[in-house]
mmCIF file of C-alpha atoms and ligand atoms in Angstrom:
data_model
loop_
_atom_site.group_PDB
_atom_site.id
_atom_site.type_symbol
_atom_site.label_atom_id
_atom_site.label_comp_id
_atom_site.label_asym_id
_atom_site.label_seq_id
_atom_site.Cartn_x
_atom_site.Cartn_y
_atom_site.Cartn_z
ATOM 1 C CA UNK G 27 89.231 196.658 145.029
ATOM 2 C CA UNK G 28 87.830 198.959 147.571
ATOM 3 C CA UNK G 29 86.938 197.201 150.824
ATOM 4 C CA UNK G 30 84.174 199.681 151.683
ATOM 5 C CA UNK G 31 82.401 198.935 148.230
ATOM 6 C CA UNK G 32 82.870 195.175 148.491
ATOM 7 C CA UNK G 33 79.463 193.376 148.193
ATOM 8 C CA UNK G 34 80.239 191.443 151.468
ATOM 9 C CA UNK G 35 81.454 194.464 153.489
ATOM 10 C CA UNK G 36 78.189 194.973 155.295
ATOM 11 C CA UNK G 37 79.209 197.443 158.004
ATOM 12 C CA UNK G 38 82.442 195.673 159.084
ATOM 13 C CA UNK G 39 84.083 197.621 161.953
ATOM 14 C CA UNK G 40 87.554 196.752 161.145
ATOM 15 C CA UNK G 41 89.439 194.834 158.348
ATOM 16 C CA UNK G 42 93.224 194.424 158.844
ATOM 17 C CA UNK G 43 95.537 193.337 156.130
ATOM 18 C CA UNK G 44 98.561 191.769 157.779
ATOM 19 C CA UNK G 45 101.946 191.122 156.086
ATOM 20 C CA UNK G 46 105.086 189.682 157.805
ATOM 21 C CA UNK G 47 108.045 189.674 155.436
ATOM 22 C CA UNK G 48 110.305 187.415 157.429
ATOM 23 C CA UNK G 49 107.860 184.473 157.654
ATOM 24 C CA UNK G 50 105.947 185.267 154.436
ATOM 25 C CA UNK G 51 102.581 185.612 156.315
ATOM 26 C CA UNK G 52 99.780 187.169 154.366
ATOM 27 C CA UNK G 53 96.530 187.335 156.320
ATOM 28 C CA UNK G 54 93.329 189.310 156.680
ATOM 29 C CA UNK G 55 91.559 189.706 159.987
ATOM 30 C CA UNK G 56 87.904 190.958 159.693
ATOM 31 C CA UNK G 57 85.968 192.136 162.739
ATOM 32 C CA UNK G 58 82.267 192.423 161.769
ATOM 33 C CA UNK G 59 80.604 193.684 164.914
ATOM 34 C CA UNK G 60 81.569 193.969 168.548
ATOM 35 C CA UNK G 61 78.379 195.312 170.133
ATOM 36 C CA UNK G 62 77.820 192.258 172.267
ATOM 37 C CA UNK G 63 81.508 191.621 173.091
ATOM 38 C CA UNK G 64 84.930 190.996 171.547
ATOM 39 C CA UNK G 65 84.780 189.310 168.185
ATOM 40 C CA UNK G 66 85.376 185.518 168.106
ATOM 41 C CA UNK G 67 85.957 183.369 165.145
ATOM 42 C CA UNK G 68 88.433 180.882 163.777
ATOM 43 C CA UNK G 69 91.519 181.307 161.642
ATOM 44 C CA UNK G 70 91.404 179.597 158.311
ATOM 45 C CA UNK G 71 94.445 178.820 156.160
ATOM 46 C CA UNK G 72 93.582 178.164 152.489
ATOM 47 C CA UNK G 73 95.363 178.363 149.167
ATOM 48 C CA UNK G 74 93.194 181.218 147.907
ATOM 49 C CA UNK G 75 93.937 182.069 144.335
ATOM 50 C CA UNK G 76 94.260 185.783 145.113
ATOM 51 C CA UNK G 77 93.649 188.306 147.855
ATOM 52 C CA UNK G 78 90.270 189.178 146.471
ATOM 53 C CA UNK G 79 89.058 185.662 146.979
ATOM 54 C CA UNK G 80 90.478 185.725 150.576
ATOM 55 C CA UNK G 81 88.764 189.015 151.322
ATOM 56 C CA UNK G 82 85.399 187.744 150.214
ATOM 57 C CA UNK G 83 85.756 184.640 152.349
ATOM 58 C CA UNK G 84 86.875 186.427 155.466
ATOM 59 C CA UNK G 85 84.091 189.074 155.216
ATOM 60 C CA UNK G 86 81.374 186.489 154.612
ATOM 61 C CA UNK G 87 82.608 184.267 157.538
ATOM 62 C CA UNK G 88 83.065 187.053 160.096
ATOM 63 C CA UNK G 89 79.624 188.362 159.456
ATOM 64 C CA UNK G 90 78.266 184.888 159.985
ATOM 65 C CA UNK G 91 79.991 184.710 163.337
ATOM 66 C CA UNK G 92 78.226 187.817 164.554
ATOM 67 C CA UNK G 93 74.861 186.157 163.825
ATOM 68 C CA UNK G 94 75.929 182.849 165.276
ATOM 69 C CA UNK G 95 77.270 184.377 168.518
ATOM 70 C CA UNK G 96 74.125 186.432 169.010
ATOM 71 C CA UNK G 97 71.773 183.499 168.550
ATOM 72 C CA UNK G 98 73.947 181.370 170.925
ATOM 73 C CA UNK G 99 73.482 183.996 173.762
ATOM 74 C CA UNK G 100 77.218 184.842 173.759
ATOM 75 C CA UNK G 101 78.626 188.079 174.925
ATOM 76 C CA UNK G 102 80.802 188.017 171.822
ATOM 77 C CA UNK G 103 80.855 189.607 168.474
ATOM 78 C CA UNK G 104 81.733 188.140 165.114
ATOM 79 C CA UNK G 105 85.146 188.053 163.400
ATOM 80 C CA UNK G 106 87.279 185.753 161.399
ATOM 81 C CA UNK G 107 90.775 185.559 160.006
ATOM 82 C CA UNK G 108 92.260 183.997 156.880
ATOM 83 C CA UNK G 109 95.922 183.097 156.057
ATOM 84 C CA UNK G 110 96.614 183.039 152.286
ATOM 85 C CA UNK G 111 98.606 179.841 151.571
ATOM 86 C CA UNK G 112 98.539 176.067 151.344
ATOM 87 C CA UNK G 113 98.599 174.694 154.979
ATOM 88 C CA UNK G 114 100.389 171.603 153.831
ATOM 89 C CA UNK G 115 103.181 173.407 151.981
ATOM 90 C CA UNK G 116 103.558 176.972 153.317
ATOM 91 C CA UNK G 117 102.810 176.873 157.093
ATOM 92 C CA UNK G 118 105.636 177.389 159.516
ATOM 93 C CA UNK G 119 105.876 177.980 163.197
ATOM 94 C CA UNK G 120 107.274 181.473 162.563
ATOM 95 C CA UNK G 121 104.278 182.305 160.369
ATOM 96 C CA UNK G 122 101.964 181.175 163.199
ATOM 97 C CA UNK G 123 103.847 183.353 165.705
ATOM 98 C CA UNK G 124 103.593 186.267 163.305
ATOM 99 C CA UNK G 125 99.853 185.667 163.119
ATOM 100 C CA UNK G 126 99.775 185.664 166.864
ATOM 101 C CA UNK G 127 101.411 189.046 167.028
ATOM 102 C CA UNK G 128 98.836 190.469 164.624
ATOM 103 C CA UNK G 129 96.054 189.151 166.736
ATOM 104 C CA UNK G 130 97.685 190.609 169.793
ATOM 105 C CA UNK G 131 97.933 194.040 168.113
ATOM 106 C CA UNK G 132 94.134 194.205 168.147
ATOM 107 C CA UNK G 133 94.180 194.289 171.940
ATOM 108 C CA UNK G 134 91.490 191.625 172.427
ATOM 109 C CA UNK G 135 88.860 193.002 169.953
ATOM 110 C CA UNK G 136 89.457 189.815 168.020
ATOM 111 C CA UNK G 137 89.875 186.268 169.578
ATOM 112 C CA UNK G 138 90.904 183.550 167.288
ATOM 113 C CA UNK G 139 90.336 179.741 167.281
ATOM 114 C CA UNK G 140 90.662 176.780 165.023
ATOM 115 C CA UNK G 141 89.306 176.514 161.485
ATOM 116 C CA UNK G 142 90.256 174.639 158.256
ATOM 117 C CA UNK G 143 93.995 174.298 157.865
ATOM 118 C CA UNK G 144 94.832 175.352 161.428
ATOM 119 C CA UNK G 145 95.543 172.914 164.230
ATOM 120 C CA UNK G 146 95.676 173.165 168.010
ATOM 121 C CA UNK G 147 99.514 173.092 167.731
ATOM 122 C CA UNK G 148 99.308 176.107 165.419
ATOM 123 C CA UNK G 149 97.088 177.930 167.831
ATOM 124 C CA UNK G 150 99.615 177.161 170.689
ATOM 125 C CA UNK G 151 102.375 178.821 168.567
ATOM 126 C CA UNK G 152 100.141 181.905 168.172
ATOM 127 C CA UNK G 153 99.428 181.818 171.893
ATOM 128 C CA UNK G 154 103.129 182.344 172.616
ATOM 129 C CA UNK G 155 102.635 185.808 171.196
ATOM 130 C CA UNK G 156 99.037 186.683 172.240
ATOM 131 C CA UNK G 157 96.562 186.127 175.098
ATOM 132 C CA UNK G 158 93.667 186.257 172.613
ATOM 133 C CA UNK G 159 93.879 182.734 171.300
ATOM 134 C CA UNK G 160 91.079 180.193 172.208
ATOM 135 C CA UNK G 161 91.045 176.461 171.767
ATOM 136 C CA UNK G 162 94.575 175.764 172.990
ATOM 137 C CA UNK G 163 93.395 173.544 175.771
ATOM 138 C CA UNK G 164 90.192 172.056 176.871
ATOM 139 C CA UNK G 165 88.711 171.567 180.331
ATOM 140 C CA UNK G 166 85.045 170.699 179.761
ATOM 141 C CA UNK G 167 83.084 168.200 177.679
ATOM 142 C CA UNK G 168 79.339 168.186 176.959
ATOM 143 C CA UNK G 169 79.044 164.390 176.463
ATOM 144 C CA UNK G 170 81.218 163.045 179.290
ATOM 145 C CA UNK G 171 84.155 162.364 176.997
ATOM 146 C CA UNK G 172 87.752 163.274 177.949
ATOM 147 C CA UNK G 173 88.113 166.906 176.864
ATOM 148 C CA UNK G 174 90.475 167.209 173.867
ATOM 149 C CA UNK G 175 89.552 170.642 172.376
ATOM 150 C CA UNK G 176 87.540 169.040 169.591
ATOM 151 C CA UNK G 177 84.145 170.820 169.791
ATOM 152 C CA UNK G 178 82.301 168.064 167.954
ATOM 153 C CA UNK G 179 80.691 166.536 171.174
ATOM 154 C CA UNK G 180 79.280 169.979 172.049
ATOM 155 C CA UNK G 181 78.085 170.531 168.440
ATOM 156 C CA UNK G 182 76.374 167.024 168.518
ATOM 157 C CA UNK G 183 74.790 167.775 171.779
ATOM 158 C CA UNK G 184 73.359 171.134 170.527
ATOM 159 C CA UNK G 185 72.101 169.475 167.409
ATOM 160 C CA UNK G 186 70.439 166.738 169.550
ATOM 161 C CA UNK G 187 68.658 169.184 171.827
ATOM 162 C CA UNK G 188 67.657 171.354 168.831
ATOM 163 C CA UNK G 189 66.313 168.383 166.836
ATOM 164 C CA UNK G 190 64.376 167.214 169.978
ATOM 165 C CA UNK G 191 62.866 170.638 170.508
ATOM 166 C CA UNK G 192 61.877 170.791 166.844
ATOM 167 C CA UNK G 193 60.234 167.413 166.972
ATOM 168 C CA UNK G 194 58.310 168.386 170.091
ATOM 169 C CA UNK G 195 57.231 171.683 168.505
ATOM 170 C CA UNK G 196 56.282 170.299 165.144
ATOM 171 C CA UNK G 197 55.135 166.714 165.855
ATOM 172 C CA UNK G 198 54.061 167.239 169.472
ATOM 173 C CA UNK G 199 56.041 164.094 170.258
ATOM 174 C CA UNK G 200 59.131 162.923 172.091
ATOM 175 C CA UNK G 201 61.886 161.079 170.047
ATOM 176 C CA UNK G 202 60.625 157.565 170.765
ATOM 177 C CA UNK G 203 59.822 155.921 167.336
ATOM 178 C CA UNK G 204 60.668 159.099 165.417
ATOM 179 C CA UNK G 205 62.385 158.299 162.115
ATOM 180 C CA UNK G 206 65.560 160.286 161.445
ATOM 181 C CA UNK G 207 67.926 160.160 158.469
ATOM 182 C CA UNK G 208 71.430 161.352 159.152
ATOM 183 C CA UNK G 209 73.614 162.433 156.190
ATOM 184 C CA UNK G 210 77.201 161.957 157.330
ATOM 185 C CA UNK G 211 78.474 159.588 160.116
ATOM 186 C CA UNK G 212 81.518 161.777 161.010
ATOM 187 C CA UNK G 213 82.510 163.427 164.293
ATOM 188 C CA UNK G 214 79.093 165.138 164.775
ATOM 189 C CA UNK G 215 76.791 162.732 162.937
ATOM 190 C CA UNK G 216 77.751 159.661 164.899
ATOM 191 C CA UNK G 217 77.432 161.372 168.268
ATOM 192 C CA UNK G 218 74.041 162.730 167.289
ATOM 193 C CA UNK G 219 72.982 159.204 166.204
ATOM 194 C CA UNK G 220 74.038 157.867 169.562
ATOM 195 C CA UNK G 221 71.950 160.316 171.503
ATOM 196 C CA UNK G 222 68.951 159.871 169.314
ATOM 197 C CA UNK G 223 69.148 156.038 169.686
ATOM 198 C CA UNK G 224 69.282 156.428 173.438
ATOM 199 C CA UNK G 225 65.820 158.185 173.268
ATOM 200 C CA UNK G 226 64.300 155.604 170.931
ATOM 201 C CA UNK G 227 64.539 157.226 167.567
ATOM 202 C CA UNK G 228 64.759 154.970 164.519
ATOM 203 C CA UNK G 229 67.908 155.867 162.476
ATOM 204 C CA UNK G 230 68.745 155.800 158.819
ATOM 205 C CA UNK G 231 72.349 156.675 157.997
ATOM 206 C CA UNK G 232 74.477 157.418 154.957
ATOM 207 C CA UNK G 233 78.145 158.232 154.391
ATOM 208 C CA UNK G 234 80.614 158.030 151.463
ATOM 209 C CA UNK G 235 82.964 156.004 153.703
ATOM 210 C CA UNK G 236 82.036 152.707 155.518
ATOM 211 C CA UNK G 237 83.620 153.073 158.988
ATOM 212 C CA UNK G 238 80.921 155.202 160.724
ATOM 213 C CA UNK G 239 78.125 153.269 158.993
ATOM 214 C CA UNK G 240 79.233 149.921 160.211
ATOM 215 C CA UNK G 241 79.447 151.176 163.815
ATOM 216 C CA UNK G 242 76.036 152.780 163.546
ATOM 217 C CA UNK G 243 74.526 149.550 162.256
ATOM 218 C CA UNK G 244 76.187 147.411 164.807
ATOM 219 C CA UNK G 245 75.842 149.577 167.880
ATOM 220 C CA UNK G 246 72.661 151.603 167.235
ATOM 221 C CA UNK G 247 70.674 149.369 165.016
ATOM 222 C CA UNK G 248 70.770 151.971 162.177
ATOM 223 C CA UNK G 249 69.632 151.173 158.630
ATOM 224 C CA UNK G 250 72.297 152.084 156.014
ATOM 225 C CA UNK G 251 71.046 153.942 153.090
ATOM 226 C CA UNK G 252 72.798 155.001 149.888
ATOM 227 C CA UNK G 253 74.079 158.607 149.982
ATOM 228 C CA UNK G 254 71.936 159.629 147.020
ATOM 229 C CA UNK G 255 68.824 158.391 148.748
ATOM 230 C CA UNK G 256 69.253 159.653 152.322
ATOM 231 C CA UNK G 257 67.521 162.993 151.793
ATOM 232 C CA UNK G 258 64.537 161.515 149.895
ATOM 233 C CA UNK G 259 63.222 159.079 152.468
ATOM 234 C CA UNK G 260 59.552 159.380 153.614
ATOM 235 C CA UNK G 261 60.272 159.912 157.351
ATOM 236 C CA UNK G 262 60.139 162.519 160.068
ATOM 237 C CA UNK G 263 63.521 164.310 160.132
ATOM 238 C CA UNK G 264 66.584 164.672 157.945
ATOM 239 C CA UNK G 265 69.746 165.798 159.644
ATOM 240 C CA UNK G 266 72.434 166.974 157.223
ATOM 241 C CA UNK G 267 75.772 166.382 158.975
ATOM 242 C CA UNK G 268 78.098 166.182 155.953
ATOM 243 C CA UNK G 269 78.884 169.102 153.683
ATOM 244 C CA UNK G 270 77.174 172.343 152.831
ATOM 245 C CA UNK G 271 74.488 173.081 150.248
ATOM 246 C CA UNK G 272 72.780 169.717 150.514
ATOM 247 C CA UNK G 273 69.435 171.547 150.228
ATOM 248 C CA UNK G 274 69.520 172.770 146.663
ATOM 249 C CA UNK G 275 67.298 172.971 143.597
ATOM 250 C CA UNK G 276 68.006 169.371 142.771
ATOM 251 C CA UNK G 277 67.376 167.821 146.172
ATOM 252 C CA UNK G 278 64.473 170.004 147.234
ATOM 253 C CA UNK G 279 61.632 168.394 145.163
ATOM 254 C CA UNK G 280 62.426 164.930 146.497
ATOM 255 C CA UNK G 281 62.541 165.800 150.253
ATOM 256 C CA UNK G 282 59.566 164.222 152.138
ATOM 257 C CA UNK G 283 60.564 164.774 155.714
ATOM 258 C CA UNK G 284 58.675 167.219 157.875
ATOM 259 C CA UNK G 285 61.775 168.610 159.608
ATOM 260 C CA UNK G 286 65.401 169.440 158.554
ATOM 261 C CA UNK G 287 67.689 169.706 161.560
ATOM 262 C CA UNK G 288 71.352 168.978 161.263
ATOM 263 C CA UNK G 289 74.911 170.136 161.934
ATOM 264 C CA UNK G 290 76.308 171.015 158.505
ATOM 265 C CA UNK G 291 77.204 174.716 157.804
ATOM 266 C CA UNK G 292 75.472 176.487 154.917
ATOM 267 C CA UNK G 293 72.882 173.737 154.372
ATOM 268 C CA UNK G 294 70.837 175.957 152.005
ATOM 269 C CA UNK G 295 72.541 176.454 148.651
ATOM 270 C CA UNK G 296 70.925 179.837 148.620
ATOM 271 C CA UNK G 297 68.919 181.794 151.204
ATOM 272 C CA UNK G 298 65.689 181.881 149.283
ATOM 273 C CA UNK G 299 65.406 178.046 149.665
ATOM 274 C CA UNK G 300 64.272 178.663 153.164
ATOM 275 C CA UNK G 301 61.020 180.124 151.782
ATOM 276 C CA UNK G 302 60.741 177.220 149.367
ATOM 277 C CA UNK G 303 60.962 174.833 152.366
ATOM 278 C CA UNK G 304 58.296 176.778 154.207
ATOM 279 C CA UNK G 305 55.980 176.546 151.168
ATOM 280 C CA UNK G 306 56.502 172.743 151.144
ATOM 281 C CA UNK G 307 55.439 172.655 154.829
ATOM 282 C CA UNK G 308 58.971 171.631 155.994
ATOM 283 C CA UNK G 309 60.338 173.117 159.153
ATOM 284 C CA UNK G 310 63.986 174.058 158.821
ATOM 285 C CA UNK G 311 66.268 174.519 161.833
ATOM 286 C CA UNK G 312 68.584 177.359 160.756
ATOM 287 C CA UNK G 313 72.011 175.809 160.572
ATOM 288 C CA UNK G 314 73.935 178.468 162.454
ATOM 289 C CA UNK G 315 71.408 178.348 165.336
ATOM 290 C CA UNK G 316 71.300 174.572 165.741
ATOM 291 C CA UNK G 317 75.045 173.970 165.189
ATOM 292 C CA UNK G 318 76.275 176.592 167.719
ATOM 293 C CA UNK G 319 77.327 174.026 170.266
ATOM 294 C CA UNK G 320 80.887 174.185 169.005
ATOM 295 C CA UNK G 321 81.256 177.975 169.441
ATOM 296 C CA UNK G 322 79.610 177.722 172.915
ATOM 297 C CA UNK G 323 82.134 175.103 173.720
ATOM 298 C CA UNK G 324 85.090 177.361 172.624
ATOM 299 C CA UNK G 325 83.561 180.137 174.738
ATOM 300 C CA UNK G 326 83.364 178.036 177.899
ATOM 301 C CA UNK G 327 86.824 176.542 177.458
ATOM 302 C CA UNK G 328 88.183 180.104 177.979
ATOM 303 C CA UNK G 329 86.312 180.531 181.318
ATOM 304 C CA UNK G 330 88.060 179.361 184.454
ATOM 305 C CA UNK G 331 84.848 179.041 186.430
ATOM 306 C CA UNK G 332 82.712 177.015 184.017
ATOM 307 C CA UNK G 333 81.961 173.317 184.214
ATOM 308 C CA UNK G 334 80.603 170.474 182.127
ATOM 309 C CA UNK G 335 77.165 171.125 183.564
ATOM 310 C CA UNK G 336 77.268 174.971 182.933
ATOM 311 C CA UNK G 337 78.398 174.352 179.303
ATOM 312 C CA UNK G 338 75.709 171.728 178.700
ATOM 313 C CA UNK G 339 73.103 174.079 180.174
ATOM 314 C CA UNK G 340 74.179 176.876 177.819
ATOM 315 C CA UNK G 341 74.103 174.508 174.819
ATOM 316 C CA UNK G 342 70.621 173.267 175.815
ATOM 317 C CA UNK G 343 69.290 176.738 175.285
ATOM 318 C CA UNK G 344 69.654 176.105 171.545
ATOM 319 C CA UNK G 345 66.247 174.264 171.902
ATOM 320 C CA UNK G 346 64.493 177.337 173.324
ATOM 321 C CA UNK G 347 66.099 179.710 170.731
ATOM 322 C CA UNK G 348 64.806 177.455 167.920
ATOM 323 C CA UNK G 349 61.246 177.444 169.316
ATOM 324 C CA UNK G 350 61.446 181.299 169.532
ATOM 325 C CA UNK G 351 62.387 181.253 165.841
ATOM 326 C CA UNK G 352 59.600 178.923 164.866
ATOM 327 C CA UNK G 353 56.893 180.721 166.818
ATOM 328 C CA UNK G 354 57.862 183.967 165.256
ATOM 329 C CA UNK G 355 58.114 182.493 161.709
ATOM 330 C CA UNK G 356 54.603 181.103 162.096
ATOM 331 C CA UNK G 357 53.194 184.296 163.402
ATOM 332 C CA UNK G 358 54.744 186.318 160.561
ATOM 333 C CA UNK G 359 54.308 183.588 157.947
ATOM 334 C CA UNK G 360 58.006 183.892 157.085
ATOM 335 C CA UNK G 361 60.897 181.401 156.543
ATOM 336 C CA UNK G 362 62.821 180.351 159.665
ATOM 337 C CA UNK G 363 66.199 181.218 158.241
ATOM 338 C CA UNK G 364 65.015 184.814 157.599
ATOM 339 C CA UNK G 365 63.497 185.145 160.984
ATOM 340 C CA UNK G 366 66.629 183.870 162.668
ATOM 341 C CA UNK G 367 68.669 186.523 160.762
ATOM 342 C CA UNK G 368 66.291 189.172 161.997
ATOM 343 C CA UNK G 369 66.349 188.034 165.665
ATOM 344 C CA UNK G 370 70.176 187.992 165.509
ATOM 345 C CA UNK G 371 70.191 191.522 163.984
ATOM 346 C CA UNK G 372 67.833 192.768 166.708
ATOM 347 C CA UNK G 373 70.111 191.178 169.402
ATOM 348 C CA UNK G 374 73.458 192.572 168.134
ATOM 349 C CA UNK G 375 72.274 196.021 167.037
ATOM 350 C CA UNK G 376 70.327 196.842 170.176
ATOM 351 C CA UNK G 377 72.275 195.164 173.058
ATOM 352 C CA UNK G 378 75.633 196.370 174.287
HETATM 353 P P1 NAD J 518 83.420 165.072 159.595
HETATM 354 O O1 NAD J 518 84.310 165.360 158.457
HETATM 355 O O2 NAD J 518 83.858 164.315 160.757
HETATM 356 O O3 NAD J 518 82.069 164.236 159.120
HETATM 357 C C1 NAD J 518 81.494 164.490 157.857
HETATM 358 C C2 NAD J 518 81.082 163.139 157.301
HETATM 359 O O4 NAD J 518 80.304 163.312 156.147
HETATM 360 C C3 NAD J 518 82.296 162.289 156.894
HETATM 361 O O5 NAD J 518 82.238 161.004 157.505
HETATM 362 C C4 NAD J 518 82.142 162.227 155.397
HETATM 363 O O6 NAD J 518 82.596 160.945 154.843
HETATM 364 C C5 NAD J 518 80.648 162.336 155.174
HETATM 365 N N1 NAD J 518 80.298 162.808 153.891
HETATM 366 C C6 NAD J 518 80.915 163.641 153.050
HETATM 367 N N2 NAD J 518 80.155 163.810 151.943
HETATM 368 C C7 NAD J 518 79.081 163.030 152.053
HETATM 369 C C8 NAD J 518 77.882 162.719 151.224
HETATM 370 N N3 NAD J 518 77.788 163.280 149.988
HETATM 371 N N4 NAD J 518 76.946 161.894 151.693
HETATM 372 C C9 NAD J 518 77.068 161.397 152.925
HETATM 373 N N5 NAD J 518 78.090 161.623 153.755
HETATM 374 C C10 NAD J 518 79.099 162.419 153.276
HETATM 375 O O7 NAD J 518 82.785 166.524 160.041
HETATM 376 P P2 NAD J 518 82.092 166.887 161.348
HETATM 377 O O8 NAD J 518 82.983 167.537 162.293
HETATM 378 O O9 NAD J 518 81.212 165.785 161.775
HETATM 379 O O10 NAD J 518 81.040 168.112 160.837
HETATM 380 C C11 NAD J 518 79.910 167.744 160.074
HETATM 381 C C12 NAD J 518 79.366 169.057 159.490
HETATM 382 O O11 NAD J 518 78.978 169.883 160.574
HETATM 383 C C13 NAD J 518 80.214 169.889 158.592
HETATM 384 O O12 NAD J 518 79.432 170.534 157.605
HETATM 385 C C14 NAD J 518 80.711 170.918 159.581
HETATM 386 O O13 NAD J 518 81.136 172.072 158.876
HETATM 387 C C15 NAD J 518 79.612 171.167 160.429
HETATM 388 N N6 NAD J 518 79.961 171.710 161.734
HETATM 389 C C16 NAD J 518 80.751 170.961 162.557
HETATM 390 C C17 NAD J 518 81.126 171.455 163.798
HETATM 391 C C18 NAD J 518 82.049 170.690 164.738
HETATM 392 O O14 NAD J 518 82.137 171.050 165.836
HETATM 393 N N7 NAD J 518 82.746 169.586 164.250
HETATM 394 C C19 NAD J 518 80.586 172.675 164.286
HETATM 395 C C20 NAD J 518 79.768 173.369 163.437
HETATM 396 C C21 NAD J 518 79.386 172.834 162.215
#
């Protein structure tokens, strides 16, 4: 298949196919755009069925990182890498080192970090070969926890400030008494719930496993709801914090909340559902804007002169960015996800 004619190619600057015979590494590194700075994006290891599937994934993901970085006010571009193979069966230290050498060969135009199938330990192996590996150690934490390198606290703080700004914009209210349904009580969902509870929000929570739910009920007074009902409740906000595509043709007709603001990636099963939400009068916080706390965290962990407060202040700007999106969407009578895409494009095509 020709890379230039690929449906997901979309003006990628550089796509590198990497093979290391000794370790068996087969990887693709995609750099979408570096107008704002070196490209940043995680390395994913996945048992792709073939190289075509891996190429489609890496191109789509690296483009997404350009948009995310631009909306997060980072002087970074978008890139991503994928390793073809089953992380449980095929991953070796030599393979990770070989990956590090390929990252190094791009001279800093691509900085890698963690994604599915890749651990901090794997990144540390890559870092023996390259100085362009992020997420190998952590110095700062947005929620006062001990820094571990897990960006979930920063993601949860970003979703919290974004949700709060959206409630203020749409309902003209603070969070006291606002009813929020959270789908997924995992790393991000629980931390979001905790912050919302501290500001008086009334919580409804669902998960497919009981641990997070029991904690939210006992510690935050949350009401436990069945997973199949969580998106349909008649309340103010739903926060998808589980898997992607939760807003789809099946769930859309039953959504009664006025706001959707959560952490999950790719919440809309297809882009045009953003317009369908607008037509229903539901304000949607574009996922890659509101969940950018994690990438902002990775960016700050690389800086020697940052701090917990500087990282928090940067993440807090997610609220302002969302209001910019909402105001423009209202003025142009367009869906928020489309307006976010346009603002991102304006930022990464006109700034240098
Ligand atoms: P996680 O795995 O810790 O939590 C997800 C939770 O959702 C789990 O408890 C899981 O049991 C639950 N779940 C799965 N299917 C469900 C269903 N049908 N109904 C209800 N609950 C369900 O993951 P996380 O780190 O908290 O991330 C949550 C989401 O946010 C993911 O979509 C992730 O891609 C996205 N995200 C996370 C980060 C981060 O920093 N962790 C950054 C950006 C985006």
